[in-house]
Amino acid sequence: MVGDYVVIALYIAGMIGIGWVGLRLARTRSDYLVAGRRLGWFMYSGTMSAVVLGGASTIGGVGLGYAHGISGAWLVLTIGLGILALHAFFARRLVKLRVHTVSEMLDLRYGGSSTVIAGVVMWGYTLMLTVTSTLSFATVFHVLFGVSSAVGIAVGGSIVVLYSVLGGMWSITLTDIAQFVIKTIGILLVLLPMSLVAVGGPDGLAQRVPPDFLDFTSIGGATIATYVLTYGFGLLIGQDIWQRVFTARSPRVATGGGLVSGAYCLVYGFAGALIGTAAKVLYPDLGNADDAFATIVSDLLPTGVRGLVLAAALSALMSTSSGALIACSTVTTTDVLGRLRGRPADIRTNRITTLVLGLLAIVVAMAVDDVVSALTVAYNILVGGLLVAILGGLVWKRGTRAGALASMAVGSVVVIVSMAVHGLLANEPIYYGLGASLVCYAVVSLLTPRTDPVVLARWDERLNGADAEPANA
């Protein structure tokens, strides 16, 4: 695997080098947090695709294809549908608001400080997303070098922390573009066609798998609905996703680039499912479906090419991990430290915070073994507790601060209680939480005085393009 090691070494060196380039570009807080809001459609589309298509979409997507056939694409398809919905209906408004966090948007829309719950939930969600992405490095580095999980987490996590601390969103954007290109070549242009050739093409694949592997809904309606609610709706309101929206140069760039990104996610979802289905034909007796990706890459591809595809998997992990890390850092410096200090954090504070949170994520990833449950809890509370208040504020002028607070509090409590009763991984908590949140938001908003006209006027000014920060801030 000497050739593979060379490819991986060049990839890692490239990521660190790009981090140094980002250091020269990140001169202001706006540069560090949202890349100066200067991205064009190609960079915007590439970085959005990179951040949402992580290890779960790549290694996990192939594993779902191995277990369920073509219907295993649904996990990534719901991600793509969420990105399409976000950019078709909300991205233009988000760009015009010129904020840095979801909590800032809630404060602007409802008036006052209405976002303690939102800030706490978003911080926990982004931290756990960083931890799960960092934990995934263990698999790839074990395949590459046979090292222990702790070493793999430390190496992969350290690389991400290094380039994220150096240039913030500029470093992450530039590395994401490189990772997007590598991922496209490695997964779509190399692994997918070679997997299909190995099983005799599409016709050979169809003849060698059980009939239900070609059924688009065989994974189950309940599973598909849960994916839509958890991941599709979660992408509509996640800080890590919104922060990428804020990097767009204009509302038009965000809409066009985001729709392209959503379409790319749909293609990527089907590709992963087909690769997993081909792996089922070639290696029918794997003990763990998640081993399908590493197995087909190791056995099917020649040296050098194998390194490229493994670099593509590493790219998927790094893009998601770095995006979650900068989102967690932004929530910390803006919604926590910024409120305590009474002024925005400077770029030095942002760098220190990113470093501390990155090291914390590495330590937590080494210490826990049930991060999936922890991430499920974060996603359930995020969607069940915050979705209604956030989307309601964007589409319903009658929504009030009291309604938003009641919605967030009741939705979060209902989700937590439901998980305690039905189990952390049950489907019921998300449904119960959303239902309770929606009822509380509507009822309390209608029973309380309308939002102050001054607050709504300022909100409308932002939506009409009033600048929230000087161009050289």
Short mmCIF file of C-alpha atoms in Angstrom, two decimals:
data_model
loop_
_atom_site.label_atom_id
_atom_site.label_comp_id
_atom_site.label_asym_id
_atom_site.label_seq_id
_atom_site.Cartn_x
_atom_site.Cartn_y
_atom_site.Cartn_z
CA MET A 1 0.00 0.00 0.00
CA VAL A 2 2.99 2.32 -0.45
CA GLY A 3 1.24 4.10 -3.32
CA ASP A 4 -1.85 4.58 -1.17
CA TYR A 5 0.21 6.01 1.66
CA VAL A 6 1.77 8.52 -0.72
CA VAL A 7 -1.66 9.66 -1.91
CA ILE A 8 -2.95 10.01 1.66
CA ALA A 9 0.20 11.86 2.76
CA LEU A 10 -0.16 14.31 -0.14
CA TYR A 11 -3.81 14.81 0.75
CA ILE A 12 -3.08 15.56 4.42
CA ALA A 13 -0.22 17.90 3.50
CA GLY A 14 -2.54 19.67 1.08
CA MET A 15 -5.20 20.21 3.74
CA ILE A 16 -2.67 21.71 6.15
CA GLY A 17 -1.22 23.89 3.38
CA ILE A 18 -4.69 25.18 2.52
CA GLY A 19 -5.15 26.00 6.20
CA TRP A 20 -2.14 28.32 6.01
CA VAL A 21 -3.65 30.03 2.96
CA GLY A 22 -6.84 30.55 4.95
CA LEU A 23 -4.80 32.20 7.71
CA ARG A 24 -3.87 35.00 5.29
CA LEU A 25 -7.50 35.48 4.23
CA ALA A 26 -9.10 35.48 7.71
CA ARG A 27 -8.37 39.01 8.84
CA THR A 28 -11.71 39.96 10.40
CA ARG A 29 -14.40 38.29 12.49
CA SER A 30 -16.64 38.12 9.42
CA ASP A 31 -13.83 36.45 7.46
CA TYR A 32 -13.26 33.92 10.21
CA LEU A 33 -16.91 33.01 10.81
CA VAL A 34 -18.58 33.35 7.38
CA ALA A 35 -15.70 33.74 4.85
CA GLY A 36 -16.44 37.45 4.54
CA ARG A 37 -19.83 36.60 2.94
CA ARG A 38 -18.03 36.52 -0.41
CA LEU A 39 -18.53 33.04 -1.91
CA GLY A 40 -19.68 32.65 -5.51
CA TRP A 41 -21.96 29.90 -6.71
CA PHE A 42 -19.30 27.23 -7.40
CA MET A 43 -17.50 27.61 -4.07
CA TYR A 44 -20.82 27.90 -2.27
CA SER A 45 -22.24 24.78 -3.91
CA GLY A 46 -19.06 22.78 -3.32
CA THR A 47 -18.70 23.71 0.34
CA MET A 48 -22.41 23.09 1.04
CA SER A 49 -22.17 19.64 -0.55
CA ALA A 50 -19.00 18.85 1.39
CA VAL A 51 -20.40 19.76 4.80
CA VAL A 52 -23.62 17.74 4.50
CA LEU A 53 -22.09 14.63 2.90
CA GLY A 54 -19.94 13.27 5.71
CA GLY A 55 -19.02 9.86 6.99
CA ALA A 56 -22.65 8.84 7.56
CA SER A 57 -23.46 9.68 3.95
CA THR A 58 -20.39 7.95 2.53
CA ILE A 59 -19.43 4.97 4.69
CA GLY A 60 -22.90 4.74 6.22
CA GLY A 61 -24.64 5.20 2.87
CA VAL A 62 -22.69 2.28 1.37
CA GLY A 63 -23.52 0.22 4.46
CA LEU A 64 -27.24 0.92 4.04
CA GLY A 65 -26.97 -0.13 0.40
CA TYR A 66 -25.31 -3.36 1.52
CA ALA A 67 -28.15 -4.04 3.99
CA HIS A 68 -31.17 -2.81 2.03
CA GLY A 69 -30.21 -2.38 -1.60
CA ILE A 70 -31.26 0.68 -3.57
CA SER A 71 -33.61 1.83 -0.79
CA GLY A 72 -30.52 2.39 1.34
CA ALA A 73 -30.20 5.67 -0.56
CA TRP A 74 -32.98 7.23 1.52
CA LEU A 75 -30.70 8.56 4.26
CA VAL A 76 -28.72 10.69 1.82
CA LEU A 77 -31.79 11.46 -0.29
CA THR A 78 -33.48 13.10 2.70
CA ILE A 79 -30.34 15.19 3.20
CA GLY A 80 -30.57 16.28 -0.43
CA LEU A 81 -34.27 17.04 -0.11
CA GLY A 82 -33.57 19.10 3.02
CA ILE A 83 -30.93 21.13 1.17
CA LEU A 84 -33.29 21.66 -1.76
CA ALA A 85 -36.10 22.84 0.55
CA LEU A 86 -33.79 25.15 2.50
CA HIS A 87 -32.56 26.90 -0.63
CA ALA A 88 -35.85 26.96 -2.47
CA PHE A 89 -37.81 28.58 0.38
CA PHE A 90 -35.52 30.15 3.00
CA ALA A 91 -31.93 30.79 1.83
CA ARG A 92 -32.64 34.19 0.26
CA ARG A 93 -34.08 35.47 3.53
CA LEU A 94 -31.23 34.07 5.61
CA VAL A 95 -28.58 35.75 3.48
CA LYS A 96 -30.37 39.12 3.72
CA LEU A 97 -30.50 38.90 7.54
CA ARG A 98 -26.68 39.01 7.73
CA VAL A 99 -26.48 37.32 11.13
CA HIS A 100 -23.98 34.71 12.34
CA THR A 101 -26.13 32.26 14.34
CA VAL A 102 -29.64 30.84 14.56
CA SER A 103 -30.03 32.48 17.97
CA GLU A 104 -29.25 35.91 16.52
CA MET A 105 -32.02 35.36 13.97
CA LEU A 106 -34.50 34.49 16.75
CA ASP A 107 -33.54 37.60 18.73
CA LEU A 108 -33.96 39.76 15.64
CA ARG A 109 -37.34 38.28 14.76
CA TYR A 110 -38.95 38.11 18.20
CA GLY A 111 -37.14 40.90 20.07
CA GLY A 112 -35.27 40.73 23.35
CA SER A 113 -33.17 37.78 24.44
CA SER A 114 -35.44 34.87 23.58
CA THR A 115 -32.80 32.31 22.78
CA VAL A 116 -31.26 30.77 25.89
CA ILE A 117 -32.86 27.41 25.09
CA ALA A 118 -31.95 27.72 21.41
CA GLY A 119 -28.34 28.54 22.22
CA VAL A 120 -27.94 25.63 24.64
CA VAL A 121 -29.54 23.11 22.27
CA MET A 122 -27.58 24.36 19.26
CA TRP A 123 -24.32 24.24 21.21
CA GLY A 124 -24.97 20.65 22.30
CA TYR A 125 -26.01 19.64 18.78
CA THR A 126 -22.94 21.13 17.09
CA LEU A 127 -20.57 19.70 19.71
CA MET A 128 -22.00 16.19 19.36
CA LEU A 129 -21.89 16.47 15.57
CA THR A 130 -18.20 17.37 15.89
CA VAL A 131 -17.62 14.41 18.22
CA THR A 132 -19.32 11.87 15.95
CA SER A 133 -17.44 13.12 12.91
CA THR A 134 -14.16 12.98 14.82
CA LEU A 135 -14.92 9.48 16.07
CA SER A 136 -15.30 8.29 12.48
CA PHE A 137 -11.60 8.92 11.82
CA ALA A 138 -10.87 5.77 13.79
CA THR A 139 -12.31 3.57 11.02
CA VAL A 140 -10.43 5.12 8.11
CA PHE A 141 -7.05 5.32 9.86
CA HIS A 142 -7.43 1.75 11.09
CA VAL A 143 -7.96 0.59 7.50
CA LEU A 144 -5.00 2.65 6.31
CA PHE A 145 -2.42 2.06 9.02
CA GLY A 146 -3.86 -0.52 11.42
CA VAL A 147 -3.62 1.95 14.32
CA SER A 148 -5.86 1.96 17.39
CA SER A 149 -9.07 3.98 17.55
CA ALA A 150 -7.54 6.55 19.91
CA VAL A 151 -4.60 7.19 17.58
CA GLY A 152 -6.88 7.49 14.54
CA ILE A 153 -9.14 9.97 16.36
CA ALA A 154 -6.15 11.99 17.56
CA VAL A 155 -4.52 12.19 14.12
CA GLY A 156 -7.66 12.96 12.12
CA GLY A 157 -9.04 15.33 14.72
CA SER A 158 -5.78 17.21 15.05
CA ILE A 159 -5.60 17.88 11.31
CA VAL A 160 -9.13 19.29 11.31
CA VAL A 161 -8.50 21.41 14.41
CA LEU A 162 -5.26 22.77 12.95
CA TYR A 163 -6.65 24.12 9.69
CA SER A 164 -9.92 25.23 11.31
CA VAL A 165 -8.09 27.27 13.97
CA LEU A 166 -5.76 28.86 11.41
CA GLY A 167 -8.23 30.31 8.94
CA GLY A 168 -11.70 29.59 10.28
CA MET A 169 -14.37 29.51 7.60
CA TRP A 170 -11.93 30.54 4.87
CA SER A 171 -9.67 27.55 5.57
CA ILE A 172 -12.70 25.28 5.89
CA THR A 173 -14.17 26.59 2.63
CA LEU A 174 -10.95 26.09 0.66
CA THR A 175 -10.38 22.61 2.10
CA ASP A 176 -14.03 21.77 1.45
CA ILE A 177 -13.64 22.63 -2.24
CA ALA A 178 -10.60 20.35 -2.48
CA GLN A 179 -12.48 17.65 -0.57
CA PHE A 180 -15.53 18.06 -2.79
CA VAL A 181 -13.43 17.48 -5.91
CA ILE A 182 -11.64 14.46 -4.38
CA LYS A 183 -14.94 13.01 -3.19
CA THR A 184 -16.56 13.43 -6.60
CA ILE A 185 -13.67 11.75 -8.39
CA GLY A 186 -13.13 8.99 -5.82
CA ILE A 187 -16.75 7.98 -5.22
CA LEU A 188 -18.71 8.93 -8.35
CA LEU A 189 -16.08 8.58 -11.07
CA VAL A 190 -13.92 5.72 -9.73
CA LEU A 191 -15.56 3.50 -7.11
CA LEU A 192 -19.10 3.51 -8.55
CA PRO A 193 -18.23 2.47 -12.13
CA MET A 194 -15.61 -0.06 -10.98
CA SER A 195 -18.10 -1.62 -8.56
CA LEU A 196 -20.70 -1.97 -11.30
CA VAL A 197 -18.16 -3.44 -13.74
CA ALA A 198 -17.11 -6.01 -11.10
CA VAL A 199 -20.69 -7.36 -10.85
CA GLY A 200 -21.38 -7.39 -14.59
CA GLY A 201 -22.93 -3.98 -14.98
CA PRO A 202 -26.48 -2.90 -14.02
CA ASP A 203 -28.01 -6.00 -15.63
CA GLY A 204 -25.64 -8.33 -13.82
CA LEU A 205 -26.35 -6.55 -10.54
CA ALA A 206 -30.11 -6.89 -11.02
CA GLN A 207 -29.79 -10.63 -11.68
CA ARG A 208 -27.62 -11.36 -8.62
CA VAL A 209 -29.47 -9.59 -5.79
CA PRO A 210 -32.77 -10.49 -4.07
CA PRO A 211 -35.84 -8.76 -5.60
CA ASP A 212 -36.36 -6.54 -2.56
CA PHE A 213 -32.90 -5.00 -3.11
CA LEU A 214 -34.36 -3.29 -6.20
CA ASP A 215 -37.45 -2.04 -4.32
CA PHE A 216 -37.05 1.68 -3.67
CA THR A 217 -39.16 1.55 -0.48
CA SER A 218 -38.05 -1.76 1.03
CA ILE A 219 -36.25 0.00 3.90
CA GLY A 220 -39.71 0.76 5.31
CA GLY A 221 -42.09 3.70 5.33
CA ALA A 222 -41.54 4.41 9.04
CA THR A 223 -37.78 4.59 8.53
CA ILE A 224 -38.15 6.92 5.54
CA ALA A 225 -40.50 9.21 7.49
CA THR A 226 -38.07 9.33 10.42
CA TYR A 227 -35.18 10.18 8.09
CA VAL A 228 -37.23 13.04 6.61
CA LEU A 229 -38.17 14.45 10.01
CA THR A 230 -34.78 14.01 11.66
CA TYR A 231 -32.32 14.80 8.88
CA GLY A 232 -34.41 16.63 6.28
CA PHE A 233 -35.94 19.04 8.78
CA GLY A 234 -32.76 19.09 10.88
CA LEU A 235 -30.87 20.50 7.89
CA LEU A 236 -33.39 23.35 7.67
CA ILE A 237 -32.34 24.75 11.04
CA GLY A 238 -28.86 23.42 11.93
CA GLN A 239 -26.24 26.06 12.77
CA ASP A 240 -23.61 24.20 10.73
CA ILE A 241 -25.81 24.49 7.61
CA TRP A 242 -27.00 28.04 8.20
CA GLN A 243 -23.45 29.22 8.68
CA ARG A 244 -22.65 28.01 5.16
CA VAL A 245 -25.70 29.89 3.86
CA PHE A 246 -24.33 33.05 5.46
CA THR A 247 -21.14 32.75 3.37
CA ALA A 248 -22.98 33.38 0.08
CA ARG A 249 -22.14 36.58 -1.78
CA SER A 250 -25.80 37.28 -2.57
CA PRO A 251 -29.26 35.72 -2.13
CA ARG A 252 -29.15 34.66 -5.77
CA VAL A 253 -25.87 32.82 -5.28
CA ALA A 254 -27.26 31.03 -2.23
CA THR A 255 -30.40 29.90 -4.04
CA GLY A 256 -28.72 28.74 -7.24
CA GLY A 257 -25.68 27.16 -5.60
CA GLY A 258 -27.83 25.46 -2.97
CA LEU A 259 -30.17 23.90 -5.51
CA VAL A 260 -27.16 22.51 -7.38
CA SER A 261 -25.83 21.14 -4.09
CA GLY A 262 -29.16 19.46 -3.31
CA ALA A 263 -29.22 17.78 -6.72
CA TYR A 264 -25.62 16.60 -6.18
CA CYS A 265 -26.65 15.04 -2.85
CA LEU A 266 -29.39 13.05 -4.60
CA VAL A 267 -26.87 11.66 -7.09
CA TYR A 268 -24.44 10.87 -4.27
CA GLY A 269 -27.15 9.02 -2.36
CA PHE A 270 -27.94 6.70 -5.25
CA ALA A 271 -24.22 6.15 -5.90
CA GLY A 272 -23.59 5.00 -2.33
CA ALA A 273 -26.57 2.64 -2.41
CA LEU A 274 -25.44 1.09 -5.70
CA ILE A 275 -21.88 0.63 -4.40
CA GLY A 276 -23.27 -1.07 -1.28
CA THR A 277 -25.53 -3.31 -3.36
CA ALA A 278 -22.55 -4.33 -5.50
CA ALA A 279 -20.59 -5.08 -2.31
CA LYS A 280 -23.44 -7.38 -1.22
CA VAL A 281 -22.98 -9.38 -4.42
CA LEU A 282 -19.19 -9.54 -4.11
CA TYR A 283 -18.96 -10.09 -0.32
CA PRO A 284 -22.29 -11.52 0.85
CA ASP A 285 -21.15 -12.66 4.31
CA LEU A 286 -19.77 -9.52 5.96
CA GLY A 287 -20.52 -9.46 9.67
CA ASN A 288 -21.15 -5.70 9.72
CA ALA A 289 -22.74 -3.74 6.89
CA ASP A 290 -20.62 -0.70 7.72
CA ASP A 291 -17.54 -2.73 6.73
CA ALA A 292 -18.79 -2.84 3.12
CA PHE A 293 -17.07 0.40 2.10
CA ALA A 294 -13.63 -0.51 3.46
CA THR A 295 -13.90 -4.07 2.11
CA ILE A 296 -14.82 -3.16 -1.47
CA VAL A 297 -12.18 -0.43 -1.58
CA SER A 298 -9.43 -2.67 -0.20
CA ASP A 299 -10.21 -5.71 -2.36
CA LEU A 300 -11.43 -4.18 -5.62
CA LEU A 301 -9.19 -1.19 -6.32
CA PRO A 302 -5.51 -1.12 -7.33
CA THR A 303 -2.89 0.66 -5.26
CA GLY A 304 -2.88 4.42 -5.72
CA VAL A 305 -6.50 4.41 -6.85
CA ARG A 306 -7.39 2.81 -3.53
CA GLY A 307 -5.57 5.66 -1.78
CA LEU A 308 -7.60 8.20 -3.76
CA VAL A 309 -10.90 6.65 -2.72
CA LEU A 310 -9.80 6.40 0.91
CA ALA A 311 -8.81 10.05 0.67
CA ALA A 312 -12.35 10.70 -0.57
CA ALA A 313 -13.74 9.00 2.54
CA LEU A 314 -11.35 11.02 4.69
CA SER A 315 -12.55 14.15 2.88
CA ALA A 316 -16.14 13.36 3.79
CA LEU A 317 -15.25 13.02 7.46
CA MET A 318 -13.09 16.14 7.59
CA SER A 319 -15.57 18.42 5.84
CA THR A 320 -18.38 17.52 8.25
CA SER A 321 -16.11 17.64 11.30
CA SER A 322 -14.66 21.06 10.46
CA GLY A 323 -18.09 22.47 9.61
CA ALA A 324 -19.53 21.33 12.92
CA LEU A 325 -16.48 22.62 14.81
CA ILE A 326 -16.66 26.16 13.40
CA ALA A 327 -20.44 26.15 14.02
CA CYS A 328 -19.93 25.16 17.67
CA SER A 329 -17.25 27.82 18.04
CA THR A 330 -19.52 30.47 16.53
CA VAL A 331 -22.40 29.60 18.85
CA THR A 332 -20.01 29.73 21.81
CA THR A 333 -18.43 33.08 20.98
CA THR A 334 -21.63 34.76 19.75
CA ASP A 335 -24.44 33.35 21.88
CA VAL A 336 -22.51 32.62 25.09
CA LEU A 337 -19.30 34.64 25.42
CA GLY A 338 -20.70 37.53 23.41
CA ARG A 339 -23.69 37.87 25.73
CA LEU A 340 -21.57 37.56 28.87
CA ARG A 341 -19.06 40.15 27.68
CA GLY A 342 -21.65 42.45 26.13
CA ARG A 343 -19.74 42.70 22.84
CA PRO A 344 -18.77 40.40 19.95
CA ALA A 345 -15.69 38.24 20.38
CA ASP A 346 -12.61 39.28 18.40
CA ILE A 347 -10.83 36.98 15.96
CA ARG A 348 -8.22 35.94 18.57
CA THR A 349 -10.99 34.78 20.92
CA ASN A 350 -12.61 32.91 18.04
CA ARG A 351 -9.38 31.05 17.32
CA ILE A 352 -8.81 30.14 20.97
CA THR A 353 -12.41 28.94 21.30
CA THR A 354 -12.12 26.80 18.17
CA LEU A 355 -8.91 25.23 19.52
CA VAL A 356 -10.42 24.46 22.94
CA LEU A 357 -13.62 22.99 21.48
CA GLY A 358 -11.64 20.94 18.94
CA LEU A 359 -9.50 19.42 21.67
CA LEU A 360 -12.63 18.78 23.76
CA ALA A 361 -14.27 16.96 20.83
CA ILE A 362 -11.18 14.75 20.42
CA VAL A 363 -11.14 13.85 24.12
CA VAL A 364 -14.89 13.11 24.19
CA ALA A 365 -14.62 11.00 21.01
CA MET A 366 -11.93 8.88 22.69
CA ALA A 367 -13.97 8.47 25.87
CA VAL A 368 -17.43 7.48 24.63
CA ASP A 369 -18.70 4.52 22.66
CA ASP A 370 -22.40 5.35 22.20
CA VAL A 371 -22.18 8.62 20.32
CA VAL A 372 -24.98 7.58 17.96
CA SER A 373 -27.45 7.75 20.82
CA ALA A 374 -26.04 11.07 21.97
CA LEU A 375 -26.31 12.52 18.46
CA THR A 376 -29.87 11.18 18.16
CA VAL A 377 -30.78 12.99 21.37
CA ALA A 378 -29.28 16.22 20.02
CA TYR A 379 -31.10 15.89 16.67
CA ASN A 380 -34.42 15.06 18.37
CA ILE A 381 -34.23 18.08 20.67
CA LEU A 382 -33.02 20.28 17.81
CA VAL A 383 -35.94 19.39 15.55
CA GLY A 384 -38.63 18.76 18.18
CA GLY A 385 -37.72 21.82 20.22
CA LEU A 386 -36.54 24.47 17.75
CA LEU A 387 -37.96 23.74 14.30
CA VAL A 388 -41.38 25.31 14.84
CA ALA A 389 -40.09 28.51 16.49
CA ILE A 390 -37.46 29.03 13.78
CA LEU A 391 -39.57 28.30 10.71
CA GLY A 392 -42.59 29.96 12.29
CA GLY A 393 -40.60 33.15 12.71
CA LEU A 394 -39.64 33.06 9.02
CA VAL A 395 -43.15 32.50 7.63
CA TRP A 396 -45.76 33.71 10.20
CA LYS A 397 -45.81 37.36 11.29
CA ARG A 398 -48.30 36.61 14.09
CA GLY A 399 -45.77 34.42 15.93
CA THR A 400 -44.66 36.04 19.19
CA ARG A 401 -41.71 35.79 21.55
CA ALA A 402 -43.90 34.12 24.19
CA GLY A 403 -45.09 31.60 21.61
CA ALA A 404 -41.51 30.87 20.54
CA LEU A 405 -40.31 30.40 24.13
CA ALA A 406 -43.26 28.12 24.99
CA SER A 407 -42.74 26.16 21.79
CA MET A 408 -39.02 25.61 22.44
CA ALA A 409 -39.46 24.73 26.11
CA VAL A 410 -42.44 22.39 25.73
CA GLY A 411 -41.11 20.72 22.57
CA SER A 412 -37.73 20.02 24.19
CA VAL A 413 -39.30 18.64 27.39
CA VAL A 414 -41.73 16.42 25.47
CA VAL A 415 -38.88 15.02 23.37
CA ILE A 416 -36.77 14.27 26.46
CA VAL A 417 -39.66 12.62 28.33
CA SER A 418 -40.65 10.61 25.25
CA MET A 419 -37.09 9.34 24.83
CA ALA A 420 -37.06 8.31 28.48
CA VAL A 421 -40.32 6.38 27.98
CA HIS A 422 -39.88 4.94 24.48
CA GLY A 423 -36.08 4.73 24.25
CA LEU A 424 -33.40 7.00 22.81
CA LEU A 425 -33.61 5.55 19.31
CA ALA A 426 -37.42 5.32 19.11
CA ASN A 427 -39.39 7.14 16.40
CA GLU A 428 -42.11 8.51 18.70
CA PRO A 429 -40.16 11.32 20.47
CA ILE A 430 -39.69 13.40 17.32
CA TYR A 431 -43.39 13.18 16.43
CA TYR A 432 -44.59 14.00 19.93
CA GLY A 433 -42.11 16.84 20.32
CA LEU A 434 -43.01 18.45 16.99
CA GLY A 435 -46.74 18.14 17.67
CA ALA A 436 -46.51 19.69 21.14
CA SER A 437 -44.20 22.45 19.89
CA LEU A 438 -46.55 23.38 17.05
CA VAL A 439 -49.64 23.52 19.26
CA CYS A 440 -47.90 25.66 21.89
CA TYR A 441 -46.49 28.05 19.31
CA ALA A 442 -49.83 28.66 17.64
CA VAL A 443 -51.96 28.86 20.79
CA VAL A 444 -49.61 31.02 22.88
CA SER A 445 -48.87 33.35 19.95
CA LEU A 446 -52.60 33.93 19.36
CA LEU A 447 -53.24 34.53 23.08
CA THR A 448 -50.41 37.02 23.61
CA PRO A 449 -49.89 40.55 22.24
CA ARG A 450 -48.43 40.88 18.78
CA THR A 451 -44.70 41.42 18.38
CA ASP A 452 -43.65 45.05 18.83
CA PRO A 453 -44.05 46.85 15.47
CA VAL A 454 -40.57 48.35 15.92
CA VAL A 455 -39.10 44.83 16.12
CA LEU A 456 -41.01 43.70 13.04
CA ALA A 457 -40.00 46.87 11.17
CA ARG A 458 -36.34 46.14 11.86
CA TRP A 459 -36.89 42.54 10.77
CA ASP A 460 -38.47 43.72 7.51
CA GLU A 461 -35.58 46.13 6.95
CA ARG A 462 -33.11 43.28 7.14
CA LEU A 463 -35.21 41.13 4.81
CA ASN A 464 -35.25 44.03 2.36
CA GLY A 465 -31.47 44.19 2.36
CA ALA A 466 -30.50 46.60 5.15
CA ASP A 467 -26.88 45.80 6.05
CA ALA A 468 -26.33 44.41 9.55
CA GLU A 469 -22.58 45.05 9.62
CA PRO A 470 -20.16 47.41 7.86
CA ALA A 471 -18.51 45.92 4.80
CA ASN A 472 -15.10 46.07 6.48
CA ALA A 473 -16.29 44.84 9.90
#
